[in-house]
Every structure is written in structure tokens, then in C-alpha cells.
PDB file of C-alpha atoms in Angstrom:
ATOM      1  CA  MET A   1      -9.508 -71.110 -14.125  1.00  0.00           C
ATOM      2  CA  ALA A   2      -9.770 -67.564 -15.670  1.00  0.00           C
ATOM      3  CA  GLU A   3      -6.735 -65.997 -17.277  1.00  0.00           C
ATOM      4  CA  PHE A   4      -6.354 -62.353 -17.548  1.00  0.00           C
ATOM      5  CA  ASN A   5      -4.765 -60.297 -20.483  1.00  0.00           C
ATOM      6  CA  PHE A   6      -3.110 -56.904 -20.599  1.00  0.00           C
ATOM      7  CA  SER A   7      -4.273 -54.998 -23.843  1.00  0.00           C
ATOM      8  CA  GLU A   8      -1.798 -54.929 -26.776  1.00  0.00           C
ATOM      9  CA  GLU A   9      -2.694 -51.318 -27.337  1.00  0.00           C
ATOM     10  CA  ALA A  10      -1.664 -50.588 -23.758  1.00  0.00           C
ATOM     11  CA  ILE A  11       1.715 -52.438 -24.034  1.00  0.00           C
ATOM     12  CA  SER A  12       2.361 -50.793 -27.488  1.00  0.00           C
ATOM     13  CA  ASN A  13       1.648 -47.242 -25.992  1.00  0.00           C
ATOM     14  CA  ALA A  14       4.148 -48.112 -22.944  1.00  0.00           C
ATOM     15  CA  LEU A  15       6.958 -49.279 -25.439  1.00  0.00           C
ATOM     16  CA  GLU A  16       6.413 -46.180 -27.551  1.00  0.00           C
ATOM     17  CA  ALA A  17       6.722 -43.910 -24.539  1.00  0.00           C
ATOM     18  CA  ALA A  18       9.825 -45.587 -23.416  1.00  0.00           C
ATOM     19  CA  LYS A  19      11.395 -45.182 -26.840  1.00  0.00           C
ATOM     20  CA  ARG A  20      10.384 -41.550 -26.986  1.00  0.00           C
ATOM     21  CA  SER A  21      11.914 -40.907 -23.600  1.00  0.00           C
ATOM     22  CA  HIS A  22      15.213 -42.475 -24.565  1.00  0.00           C
ATOM     23  CA  GLU A  23      15.299 -40.423 -27.717  1.00  0.00           C
ATOM     24  CA  ASP A  24      14.448 -37.189 -25.878  1.00  0.00           C
ATOM     25  CA  SER A  25      17.217 -38.014 -23.268  1.00  0.00           C
ATOM     26  CA  GLN A  26      19.608 -38.513 -26.234  1.00  0.00           C
ATOM     27  CA  ALA A  27      18.711 -35.307 -27.787  1.00  0.00           C
ATOM     28  CA  ASN A  28      19.045 -33.264 -24.606  1.00  0.00           C
ATOM     29  CA  ARG A  29      22.311 -34.536 -23.906  1.00  0.00           C
ATOM     30  CA  ARG A  30      23.548 -33.743 -27.533  1.00  0.00           C
ATOM     31  CA  SER A  31      22.120 -30.168 -27.188  1.00  0.00           C
ATOM     32  CA  ALA A  32      23.870 -29.718 -23.909  1.00  0.00           C
ATOM     33  CA  GLY A  33      27.124 -30.885 -25.361  1.00  0.00           C
ATOM     34  CA  THR A  34      27.561 -33.886 -23.067  1.00  0.00           C
ATOM     35  CA  ASP A  35      27.367 -36.444 -25.751  1.00  0.00           C
ATOM     36  CA  SER A  36      30.942 -37.551 -25.156  1.00  0.00           C
ATOM     37  CA  ASP A  37      30.684 -37.247 -21.442  1.00  0.00           C
ATOM     38  CA  VAL A  38      30.157 -40.612 -19.642  1.00  0.00           C
ATOM     39  CA  SER A  39      28.960 -39.797 -16.127  1.00  0.00           C
ATOM     40  CA  LEU A  40      27.158 -42.082 -13.668  1.00  0.00           C
ATOM     41  CA  ALA A  41      24.054 -39.902 -14.264  1.00  0.00           C
ATOM     42  CA  SER A  42      23.896 -40.604 -17.986  1.00  0.00           C
ATOM     43  CA  ALA A  43      24.768 -44.204 -17.521  1.00  0.00           C
ATOM     44  CA  ASN A  44      21.681 -44.698 -15.233  1.00  0.00           C
ATOM     45  CA  ALA A  45      19.473 -42.655 -17.321  1.00  0.00           C
ATOM     46  CA  GLY A  46      19.004 -45.727 -19.730  1.00  0.00           C
ATOM     47  CA  TYR A  47      16.891 -47.524 -17.444  1.00  0.00           C
ATOM     48  CA  LEU A  48      13.151 -46.760 -17.503  1.00  0.00           C
ATOM     49  CA  LEU A  49      10.086 -48.458 -15.903  1.00  0.00           C
ATOM     50  CA  VAL A  50       6.886 -47.457 -17.865  1.00  0.00           C
ATOM     51  CA  THR A  51       3.314 -48.670 -16.453  1.00  0.00           C
ATOM     52  CA  ALA A  52       1.307 -50.018 -19.257  1.00  0.00           C
ATOM     53  CA  GLU A  53      -2.075 -50.483 -17.502  1.00  0.00           C
ATOM     54  CA  CYS A  54      -3.981 -51.894 -14.652  1.00  0.00           C
ATOM     55  CA  ILE A  55      -6.670 -54.474 -15.254  1.00  0.00           C
ATOM     56  CA  SER A  56      -9.504 -55.845 -12.984  1.00  0.00           C
ATOM     57  CA  ILE A  57      -8.901 -59.334 -11.554  1.00  0.00           C
ATOM     58  CA  THR A  58     -10.535 -61.834  -9.310  1.00  0.00           C
ATOM     59  CA  VAL A  59      -9.065 -64.405  -7.043  1.00  0.00           C
ATOM     60  CA  GLU A  60      -9.847 -68.045  -7.906  1.00  0.00           C
ATOM     61  CA  ASN A  61      -8.626 -71.002  -5.966  1.00  0.00           C
ATOM     62  CA  ASN A  62      -6.121 -68.574  -4.265  1.00  0.00           C
ATOM     63  CA  LYS A  63      -4.624 -67.755  -7.615  1.00  0.00           C
ATOM     64  CA  VAL A  64      -4.637 -65.281 -10.344  1.00  0.00           C
ATOM     65  CA  CYS A  65      -3.288 -66.294 -13.887  1.00  0.00           C
ATOM     66  CA  ILE A  66      -2.240 -63.694 -16.240  1.00  0.00           C
ATOM     67  CA  ASN A  67      -0.791 -63.821 -19.714  1.00  0.00           C
ATOM     68  CA  LEU A  68       2.328 -61.801 -19.701  1.00  0.00           C
ATOM     69  CA  PRO A  69       3.583 -59.857 -22.795  1.00  0.00           C
ATOM     70  CA  LEU A  70       6.882 -59.923 -24.718  1.00  0.00           C
ATOM     71  CA  GLY A  71       7.071 -63.755 -24.834  1.00  0.00           C
ATOM     72  CA  PHE A  72       7.173 -64.326 -20.925  1.00  0.00           C
ATOM     73  CA  GLY A  73       3.912 -66.509 -21.404  1.00  0.00           C
ATOM     74  CA  LYS A  74       1.206 -67.372 -18.751  1.00  0.00           C
ATOM     75  CA  TYR A  75       2.061 -67.087 -15.076  1.00  0.00           C
ATOM     76  CA  CYS A  76      -0.299 -68.111 -12.105  1.00  0.00           C
ATOM     77  CA  PHE A  77       0.443 -66.006  -8.942  1.00  0.00           C
ATOM     78  CA  SER A  78      -0.337 -67.716  -5.577  1.00  0.00           C
ATOM     79  CA  ILE A  79      -2.296 -65.368  -3.494  1.00  0.00           C
ATOM     80  CA  PRO A  80      -2.106 -65.270   0.244  1.00  0.00           C
ATOM     81  CA  LEU A  81      -4.789 -67.641   1.827  1.00  0.00           C
ATOM     82  CA  SER A  82      -6.356 -64.979   3.839  1.00  0.00           C
ATOM     83  CA  ILE A  83      -7.876 -63.562   0.656  1.00  0.00           C
ATOM     84  CA  PRO A  84     -10.987 -65.356  -0.111  1.00  0.00           C
ATOM     85  CA  ASN A  85     -11.810 -66.718  -3.644  1.00  0.00           C
ATOM     86  CA  GLY A  86     -13.888 -64.172  -5.830  1.00  0.00           C
ATOM     87  CA  THR A  87     -12.204 -61.080  -4.130  1.00  0.00           C
ATOM     88  CA  ALA A  88     -11.671 -58.429  -6.802  1.00  0.00           C
ATOM     89  CA  GLY A  89      -8.382 -56.492  -7.293  1.00  0.00           C
ATOM     90  CA  GLN A  90      -6.133 -55.051  -9.866  1.00  0.00           C
ATOM     91  CA  ALA A  91      -3.051 -56.458 -11.652  1.00  0.00           C
ATOM     92  CA  CYS A  92      -0.819 -53.677 -12.993  1.00  0.00           C
ATOM     93  CA  LEU A  93       1.866 -54.277 -15.774  1.00  0.00           C
ATOM     94  CA  ALA A  94       4.959 -52.147 -15.927  1.00  0.00           C
ATOM     95  CA  ILE A  95       7.560 -52.584 -18.848  1.00  0.00           C
ATOM     96  CA  CYS A  96      11.111 -52.478 -18.049  1.00  0.00           C
ATOM     97  CA  THR A  97      13.601 -50.842 -20.537  1.00  0.00           C
ATOM     98  CA  THR A  98      17.235 -50.156 -21.008  1.00  0.00           C
ATOM     99  CA  TRP A  99      17.802 -47.252 -23.682  1.00  0.00           C
ATOM    100  CA  GLY A 100      14.326 -47.705 -25.061  1.00  0.00           C
ATOM    101  CA  ILE A 101      14.577 -51.525 -25.462  1.00  0.00           C
ATOM    102  CA  PRO A 102      12.177 -53.880 -23.482  1.00  0.00           C
ATOM    103  CA  THR A 103      14.199 -56.040 -21.031  1.00  0.00           C
ATOM    104  CA  GLY A 104      11.455 -57.426 -18.763  1.00  0.00           C
ATOM    105  CA  VAL A 105       8.048 -56.800 -17.171  1.00  0.00           C
ATOM    106  CA  ARG A 106       6.911 -56.063 -13.645  1.00  0.00           C
ATOM    107  CA  VAL A 107       3.550 -57.350 -12.389  1.00  0.00           C
ATOM    108  CA  THR A 108       1.880 -55.962  -9.241  1.00  0.00           C
ATOM    109  CA  ILE A 109      -1.258 -57.400  -7.951  1.00  0.00           C
ATOM    110  CA  ILE A 110      -3.234 -55.056  -5.492  1.00  0.00           C
ATOM    111  CA  ILE A 111      -6.129 -56.370  -3.547  1.00  0.00           C
ATOM    112  CA  ALA A 112      -8.228 -53.739  -1.311  1.00  0.00           C
ATOM    113  CA  GLY A 113      -5.684 -51.081  -1.912  1.00  0.00           C
ATOM    114  CA  ILE A 114      -2.689 -53.319  -0.671  1.00  0.00           C
ATOM    115  CA  THR A 115       0.070 -54.680  -2.818  1.00  0.00           C
ATOM    116  CA  VAL A 116      -0.058 -58.445  -2.145  1.00  0.00           C
ATOM    117  CA  ILE A 117       2.465 -59.430  -4.835  1.00  0.00           C
ATOM    118  CA  SER A 118       5.024 -57.555  -7.167  1.00  0.00           C
ATOM    119  CA  GLN A 119       7.324 -59.868  -9.384  1.00  0.00           C
ATOM    120  CA  SER A 120       9.658 -59.085 -12.047  1.00  0.00           C
ATOM    121  CA  PHE A 121      10.475 -61.232 -15.232  1.00  0.00           C
ATOM    122  CA  GLY A 122      13.511 -60.494 -17.290  1.00  0.00           C
ATOM    123  CA  LYS A 123      15.732 -57.771 -16.358  1.00  0.00           C
ATOM    124  CA  CYS A 124      14.121 -55.155 -14.199  1.00  0.00           C
TER     125      CYS A 124
END
């Protein structure tokens, strides 16, 4: 069975974007003089979901196996039986972060423009 991989460069770029967003958010709060204010808005500002990339996949034996980053390992997704083997699609990876620190990943599998699976690993 084929295994699909997301590129290390795309993962690294997504992590860097999350880190920069967190740093920019902190700098904006400091310049606005709200660094000591603890509000619901600033508490929720720490969570960020950043899309790393989408890759091409094909269905084989009603499954798609993907190597997940950040130590989550290989995972095989069962695809609905109505989708024939050999069908092409996309798998998209998003990195979940809190305060710029990765906490999980979300994989979305899209076939013929329709999301057939969306699953999170870790804290998303």
C-alpha cells in the first residue's frame, strides 16, 4: 500500500508562521498597553490552526495511508466504499498550535471536491 508524506519544508514553514503570528500578537498587545489585561479575546488568541500543504493522493483498497509529522506516525484512513480504488484526491495538513507551540495536526481528505474525512490528532 502506498504511503503519502507531507514535505518537511511545508511543515517547517507552517510552524514558523504560527510562531511569528504569536509573536506579532504579543507585540500588538504590548503596544496597545493591554499586556496585563486578561480578557476572553486575548485568552482565545493563543490558538491557531495553520495549513501546511495539500498533497495528491490515490485511494487503494479503500484506504489512504499518510505519514503524519510531529511524532504522530503513520495512519491509514478508511475511505467510504462508494469511492473506487485508484480515485485521485487531496490530503491537506494543518498544524494546531497554542501560543506558537505545536499541539496537534488535522488531516482533511478531499475527493472530487468533497471532504470525505477530517480527523485531528493531538490537541486541535
